[in-house]
Coordinates of C-alpha atoms in Angstrom, one line a residue:
X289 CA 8.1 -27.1 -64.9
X290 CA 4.6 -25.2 -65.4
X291 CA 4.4 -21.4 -65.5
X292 CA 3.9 -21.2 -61.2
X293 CA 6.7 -23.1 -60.5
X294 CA 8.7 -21.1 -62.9
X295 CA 7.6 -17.8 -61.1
X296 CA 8.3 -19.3 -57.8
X297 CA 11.3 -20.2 -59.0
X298 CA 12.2 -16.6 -60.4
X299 CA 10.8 -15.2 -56.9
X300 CA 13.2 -17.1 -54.8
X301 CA 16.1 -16.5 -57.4
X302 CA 15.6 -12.9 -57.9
X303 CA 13.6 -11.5 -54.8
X304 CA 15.0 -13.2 -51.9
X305 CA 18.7 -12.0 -51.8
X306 CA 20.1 -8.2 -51.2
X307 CA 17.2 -7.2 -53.8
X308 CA 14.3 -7.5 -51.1
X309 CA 16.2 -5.2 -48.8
X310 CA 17.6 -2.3 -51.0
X311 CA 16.1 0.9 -48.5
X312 CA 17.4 -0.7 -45.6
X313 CA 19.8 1.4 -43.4
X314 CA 22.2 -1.6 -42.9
X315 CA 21.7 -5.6 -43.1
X316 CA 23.8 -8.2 -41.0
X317 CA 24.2 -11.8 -41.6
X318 CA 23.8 -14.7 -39.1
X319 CA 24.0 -18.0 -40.4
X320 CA 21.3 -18.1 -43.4
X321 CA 19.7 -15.0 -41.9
X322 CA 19.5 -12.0 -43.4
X323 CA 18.8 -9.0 -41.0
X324 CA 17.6 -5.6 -42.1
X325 CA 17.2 -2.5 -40.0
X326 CA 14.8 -0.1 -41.4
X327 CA 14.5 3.6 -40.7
X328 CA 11.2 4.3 -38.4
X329 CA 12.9 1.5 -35.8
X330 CA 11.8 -2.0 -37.9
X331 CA 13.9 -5.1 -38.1
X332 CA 13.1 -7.3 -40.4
X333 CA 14.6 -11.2 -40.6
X334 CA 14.4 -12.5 -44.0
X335 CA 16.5 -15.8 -45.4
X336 CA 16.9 -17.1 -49.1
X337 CA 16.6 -20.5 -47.4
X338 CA 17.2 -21.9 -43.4
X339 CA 20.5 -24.0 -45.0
X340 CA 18.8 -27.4 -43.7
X341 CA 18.0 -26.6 -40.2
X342 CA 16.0 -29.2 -38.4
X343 CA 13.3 -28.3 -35.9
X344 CA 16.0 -28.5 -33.1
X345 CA 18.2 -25.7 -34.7
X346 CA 15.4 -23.1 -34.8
X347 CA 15.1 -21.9 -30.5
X348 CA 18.9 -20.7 -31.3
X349 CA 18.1 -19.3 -34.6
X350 CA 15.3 -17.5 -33.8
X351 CA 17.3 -16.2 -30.6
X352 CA 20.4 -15.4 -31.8
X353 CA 18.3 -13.0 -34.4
X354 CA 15.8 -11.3 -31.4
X355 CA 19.6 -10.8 -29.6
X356 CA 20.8 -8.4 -32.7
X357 CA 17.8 -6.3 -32.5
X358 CA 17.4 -6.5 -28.5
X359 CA 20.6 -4.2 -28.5
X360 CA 19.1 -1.2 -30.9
X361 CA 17.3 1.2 -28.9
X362 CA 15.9 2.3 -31.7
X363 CA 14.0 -0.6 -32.8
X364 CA 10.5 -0.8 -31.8
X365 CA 9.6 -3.7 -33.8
X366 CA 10.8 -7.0 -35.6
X367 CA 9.0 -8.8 -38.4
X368 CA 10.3 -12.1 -39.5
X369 CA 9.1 -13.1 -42.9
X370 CA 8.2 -16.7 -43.4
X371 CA 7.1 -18.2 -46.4
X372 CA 4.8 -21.9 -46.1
X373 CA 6.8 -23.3 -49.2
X374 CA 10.6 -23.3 -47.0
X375 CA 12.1 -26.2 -45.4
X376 CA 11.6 -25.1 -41.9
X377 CA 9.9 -27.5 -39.6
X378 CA 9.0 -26.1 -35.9
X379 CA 10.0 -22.5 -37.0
X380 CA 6.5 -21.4 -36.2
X381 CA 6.6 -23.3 -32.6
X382 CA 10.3 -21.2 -31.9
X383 CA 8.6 -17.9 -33.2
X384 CA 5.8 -18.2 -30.9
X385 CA 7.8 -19.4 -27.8
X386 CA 10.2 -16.7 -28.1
X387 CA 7.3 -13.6 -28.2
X388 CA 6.6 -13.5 -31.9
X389 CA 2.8 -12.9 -32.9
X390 CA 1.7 -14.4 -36.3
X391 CA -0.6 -11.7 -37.8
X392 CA -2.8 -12.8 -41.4
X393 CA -1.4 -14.8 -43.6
X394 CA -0.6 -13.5 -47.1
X395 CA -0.9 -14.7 -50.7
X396 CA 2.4 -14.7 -52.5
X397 CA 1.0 -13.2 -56.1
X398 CA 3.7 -13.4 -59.2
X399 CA 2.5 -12.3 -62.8
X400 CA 3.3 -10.5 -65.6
X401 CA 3.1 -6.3 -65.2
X402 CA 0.8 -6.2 -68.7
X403 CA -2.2 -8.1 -67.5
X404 CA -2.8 -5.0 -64.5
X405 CA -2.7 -2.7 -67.3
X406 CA -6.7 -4.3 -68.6
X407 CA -9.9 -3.6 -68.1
X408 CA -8.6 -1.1 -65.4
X409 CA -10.0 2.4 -66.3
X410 CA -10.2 5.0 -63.7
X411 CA -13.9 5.5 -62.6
X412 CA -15.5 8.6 -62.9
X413 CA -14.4 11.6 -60.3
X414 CA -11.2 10.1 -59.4
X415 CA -8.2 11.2 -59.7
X416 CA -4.6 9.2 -59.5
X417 CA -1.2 10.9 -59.0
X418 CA 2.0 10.5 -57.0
X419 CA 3.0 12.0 -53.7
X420 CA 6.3 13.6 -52.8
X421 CA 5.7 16.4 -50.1
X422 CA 5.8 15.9 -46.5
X423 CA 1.9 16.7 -46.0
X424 CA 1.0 14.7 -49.3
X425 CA 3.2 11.6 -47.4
X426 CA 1.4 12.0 -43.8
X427 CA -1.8 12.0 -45.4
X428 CA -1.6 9.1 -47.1
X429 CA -0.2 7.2 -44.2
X430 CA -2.8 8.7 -42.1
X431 CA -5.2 7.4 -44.7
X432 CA -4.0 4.1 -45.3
X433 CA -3.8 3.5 -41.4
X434 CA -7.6 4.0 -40.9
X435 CA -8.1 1.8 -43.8
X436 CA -6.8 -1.3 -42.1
X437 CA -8.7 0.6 -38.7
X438 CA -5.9 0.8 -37.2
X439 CA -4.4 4.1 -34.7
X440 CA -2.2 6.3 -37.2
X441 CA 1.1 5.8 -36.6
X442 CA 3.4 8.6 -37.8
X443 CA 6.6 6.4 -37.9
X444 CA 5.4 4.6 -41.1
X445 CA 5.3 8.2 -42.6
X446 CA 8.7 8.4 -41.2
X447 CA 9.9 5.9 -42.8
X448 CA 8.5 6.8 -46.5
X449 CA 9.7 10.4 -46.4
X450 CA 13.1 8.8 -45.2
X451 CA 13.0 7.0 -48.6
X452 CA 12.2 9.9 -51.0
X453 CA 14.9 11.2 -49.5
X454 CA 17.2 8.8 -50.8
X455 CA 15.6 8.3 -54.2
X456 CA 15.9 5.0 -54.2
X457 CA 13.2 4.2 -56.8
X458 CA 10.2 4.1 -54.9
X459 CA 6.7 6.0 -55.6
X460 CA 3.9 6.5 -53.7
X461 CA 0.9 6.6 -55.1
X462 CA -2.6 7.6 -54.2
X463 CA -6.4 8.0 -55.8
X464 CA -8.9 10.5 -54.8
X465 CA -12.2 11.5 -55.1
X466 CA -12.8 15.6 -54.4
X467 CA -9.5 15.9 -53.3
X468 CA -9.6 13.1 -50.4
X469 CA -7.3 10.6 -51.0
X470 CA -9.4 6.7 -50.4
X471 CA -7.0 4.4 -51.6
X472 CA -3.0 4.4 -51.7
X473 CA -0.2 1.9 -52.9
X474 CA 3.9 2.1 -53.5
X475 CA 5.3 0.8 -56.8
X476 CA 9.0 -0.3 -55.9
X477 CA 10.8 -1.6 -59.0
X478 CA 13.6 -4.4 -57.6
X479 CA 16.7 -2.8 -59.3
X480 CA 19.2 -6.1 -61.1
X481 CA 15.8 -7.9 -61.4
X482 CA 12.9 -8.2 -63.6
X483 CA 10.7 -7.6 -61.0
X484 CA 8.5 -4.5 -59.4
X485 CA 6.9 -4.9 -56.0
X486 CA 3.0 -3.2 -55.6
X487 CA 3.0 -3.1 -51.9
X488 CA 0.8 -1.4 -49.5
X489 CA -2.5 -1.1 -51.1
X490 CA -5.3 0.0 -48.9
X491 CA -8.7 1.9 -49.4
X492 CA -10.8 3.1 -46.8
X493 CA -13.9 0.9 -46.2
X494 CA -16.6 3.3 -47.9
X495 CA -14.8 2.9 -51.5
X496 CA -14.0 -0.9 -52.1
X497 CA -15.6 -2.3 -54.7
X498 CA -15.7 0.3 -57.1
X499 CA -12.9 -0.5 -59.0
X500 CA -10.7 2.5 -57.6
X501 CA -8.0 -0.1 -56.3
X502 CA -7.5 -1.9 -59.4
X503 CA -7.1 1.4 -61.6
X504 CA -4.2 2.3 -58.9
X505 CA -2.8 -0.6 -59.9
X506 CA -3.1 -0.4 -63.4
X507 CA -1.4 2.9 -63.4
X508 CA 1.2 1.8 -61.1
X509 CA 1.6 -1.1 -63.7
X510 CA 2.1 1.7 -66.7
X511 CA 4.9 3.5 -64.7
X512 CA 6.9 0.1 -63.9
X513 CA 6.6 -1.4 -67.7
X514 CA 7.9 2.5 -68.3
X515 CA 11.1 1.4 -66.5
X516 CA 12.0 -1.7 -68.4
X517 CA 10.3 -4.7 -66.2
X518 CA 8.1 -7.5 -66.7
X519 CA 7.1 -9.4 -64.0
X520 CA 4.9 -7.9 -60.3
X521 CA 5.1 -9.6 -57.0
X522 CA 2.9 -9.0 -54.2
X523 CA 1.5 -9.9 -50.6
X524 CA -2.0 -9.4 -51.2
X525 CA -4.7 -9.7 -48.7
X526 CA -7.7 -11.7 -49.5
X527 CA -9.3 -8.1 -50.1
X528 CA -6.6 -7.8 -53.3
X529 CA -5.8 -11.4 -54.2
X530 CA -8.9 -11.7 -56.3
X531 CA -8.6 -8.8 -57.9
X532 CA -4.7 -9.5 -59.2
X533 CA -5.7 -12.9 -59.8
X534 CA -8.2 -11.4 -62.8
X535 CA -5.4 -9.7 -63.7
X536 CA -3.6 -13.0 -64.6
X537 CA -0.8 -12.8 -61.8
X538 CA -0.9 -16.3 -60.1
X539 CA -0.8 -17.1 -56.3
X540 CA 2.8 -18.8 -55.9
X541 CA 3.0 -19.7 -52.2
X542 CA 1.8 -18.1 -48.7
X543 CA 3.8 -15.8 -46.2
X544 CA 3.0 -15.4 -42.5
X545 CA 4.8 -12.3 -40.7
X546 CA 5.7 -12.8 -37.5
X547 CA 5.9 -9.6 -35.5
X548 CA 8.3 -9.0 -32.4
X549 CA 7.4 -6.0 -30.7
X550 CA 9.0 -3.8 -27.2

């Protein structure tokens, strides 16, 4: 077994049981399906594996799942997380047929936390540092919303100042330049695990390539190695993948998100 198919391994293993979900409000089971409810109104399907389902099994999978979810007033939106190396022929076909959107694939990226701690320093007249208050979290939200150009949504925001709230490990991190923050990212350390997730990186358009991203993630590196782990997983964009791939974190396997909405 090489070094990728040990971290896929350790991914799967480690990542894809009650540890991928620990900020959820509650999580059902149906069959191999695990089924998350997040504050802000998201659902989110996730599995360890589909427990040999064959392509005819998936229309009632897939249905059964939308059904939980249909119920919740609350709920706005569904994401179901596939990843390209499962066992799960025609799950795309049943996703599609039953009002799920694929959006951009994503790079599963596994690595060691040291390697984002290199060649990172902060470039001059920027400044890193956590958020906690209300008006720090809607900023960043607000920021990180017109970075992917897309309408600000304040659920998201929601959401985040939902999770400070329960202190569940999470930090929110952001960099700025003369006090504007242009680029953000959570650090959120999988607790029982080796693992930290770096998860929703984003700079607006104006500041790419001037090594402000990677320096974010070098300092959100320090502050997980701080707490005891080793290894980083991430969904990267093919904005970030290149940039954690210098950083010696390897791509694994690919995820698609599937999207559900009212």
């Amino acid at each position: 077994m090489d070094i990728k198919e040990r971290y896929l391994l350790a991914y799967d293993e480690q990542l894809r049981t009650d540890a991928e979900t620990p900020s959820a409000l509650r999580v059902s089971r149906w069959g191999p399906l695990r089924l998350a409810t997040f504050a802000g109104g998201l659902g989110f399907i996730t599995y360890r594996d589909l427990g040999g389902a064959v392509a005819a099994d998936m229309p009632g999978l897939v249905s059964a799942a939308l059904a939980h979810y249909r119920t919740d007033p609350e709920i706005y939106k569904v994401e179901w997380k596939a990843r390209l190396h499962d066992a799960s022929p025609g799950l795309p076909e049943a996703l599609v047929a039953l009002g799920f959107v694929a959006e951009e694939a994503e790079s599963i990226m596994v690595g060691p936390l040291e390697g984002l701690c290199t060649n990172a320093p902060v470039p001059p007249g920027v400044t890193l540092r956590t958020v906690t208050t209300e008006d720090d979290v809607r900023a960043m939200s607000a920021m990180a919303d017109e970075a992917f150009g897309e309408a600000v949504d304040t659920r998201q925001a929601d959401a985040l100042l939902a999770r400070l709230d329960r202190n569940d490990g999470m930090e929110l991190w952001v960099a700025e330049i003369e006090r504007r923050m242009v680029s953000c990212g959570r650090l959120e350390p999988v607790h029982g695990t080796e693992f930290v997730g770096i998860w929703g990186g984003a700079t607006l358009e104006a500041y790419r390539g001037r090594g402000i991203y990677r320096a974010l993630t070098a300092a959100r590196a320090r502050s997980a190695m701080a707490q005891g782990k080793t290894l980083v997983h991430s969904d990267s964009s093919e904005f970030s993948r290149p940039i954690l791939e210098r950083s010696g974190l390897l791509k694994v396997s690919t995820t698609i998100p599937y999207y559900w909405r009212k």
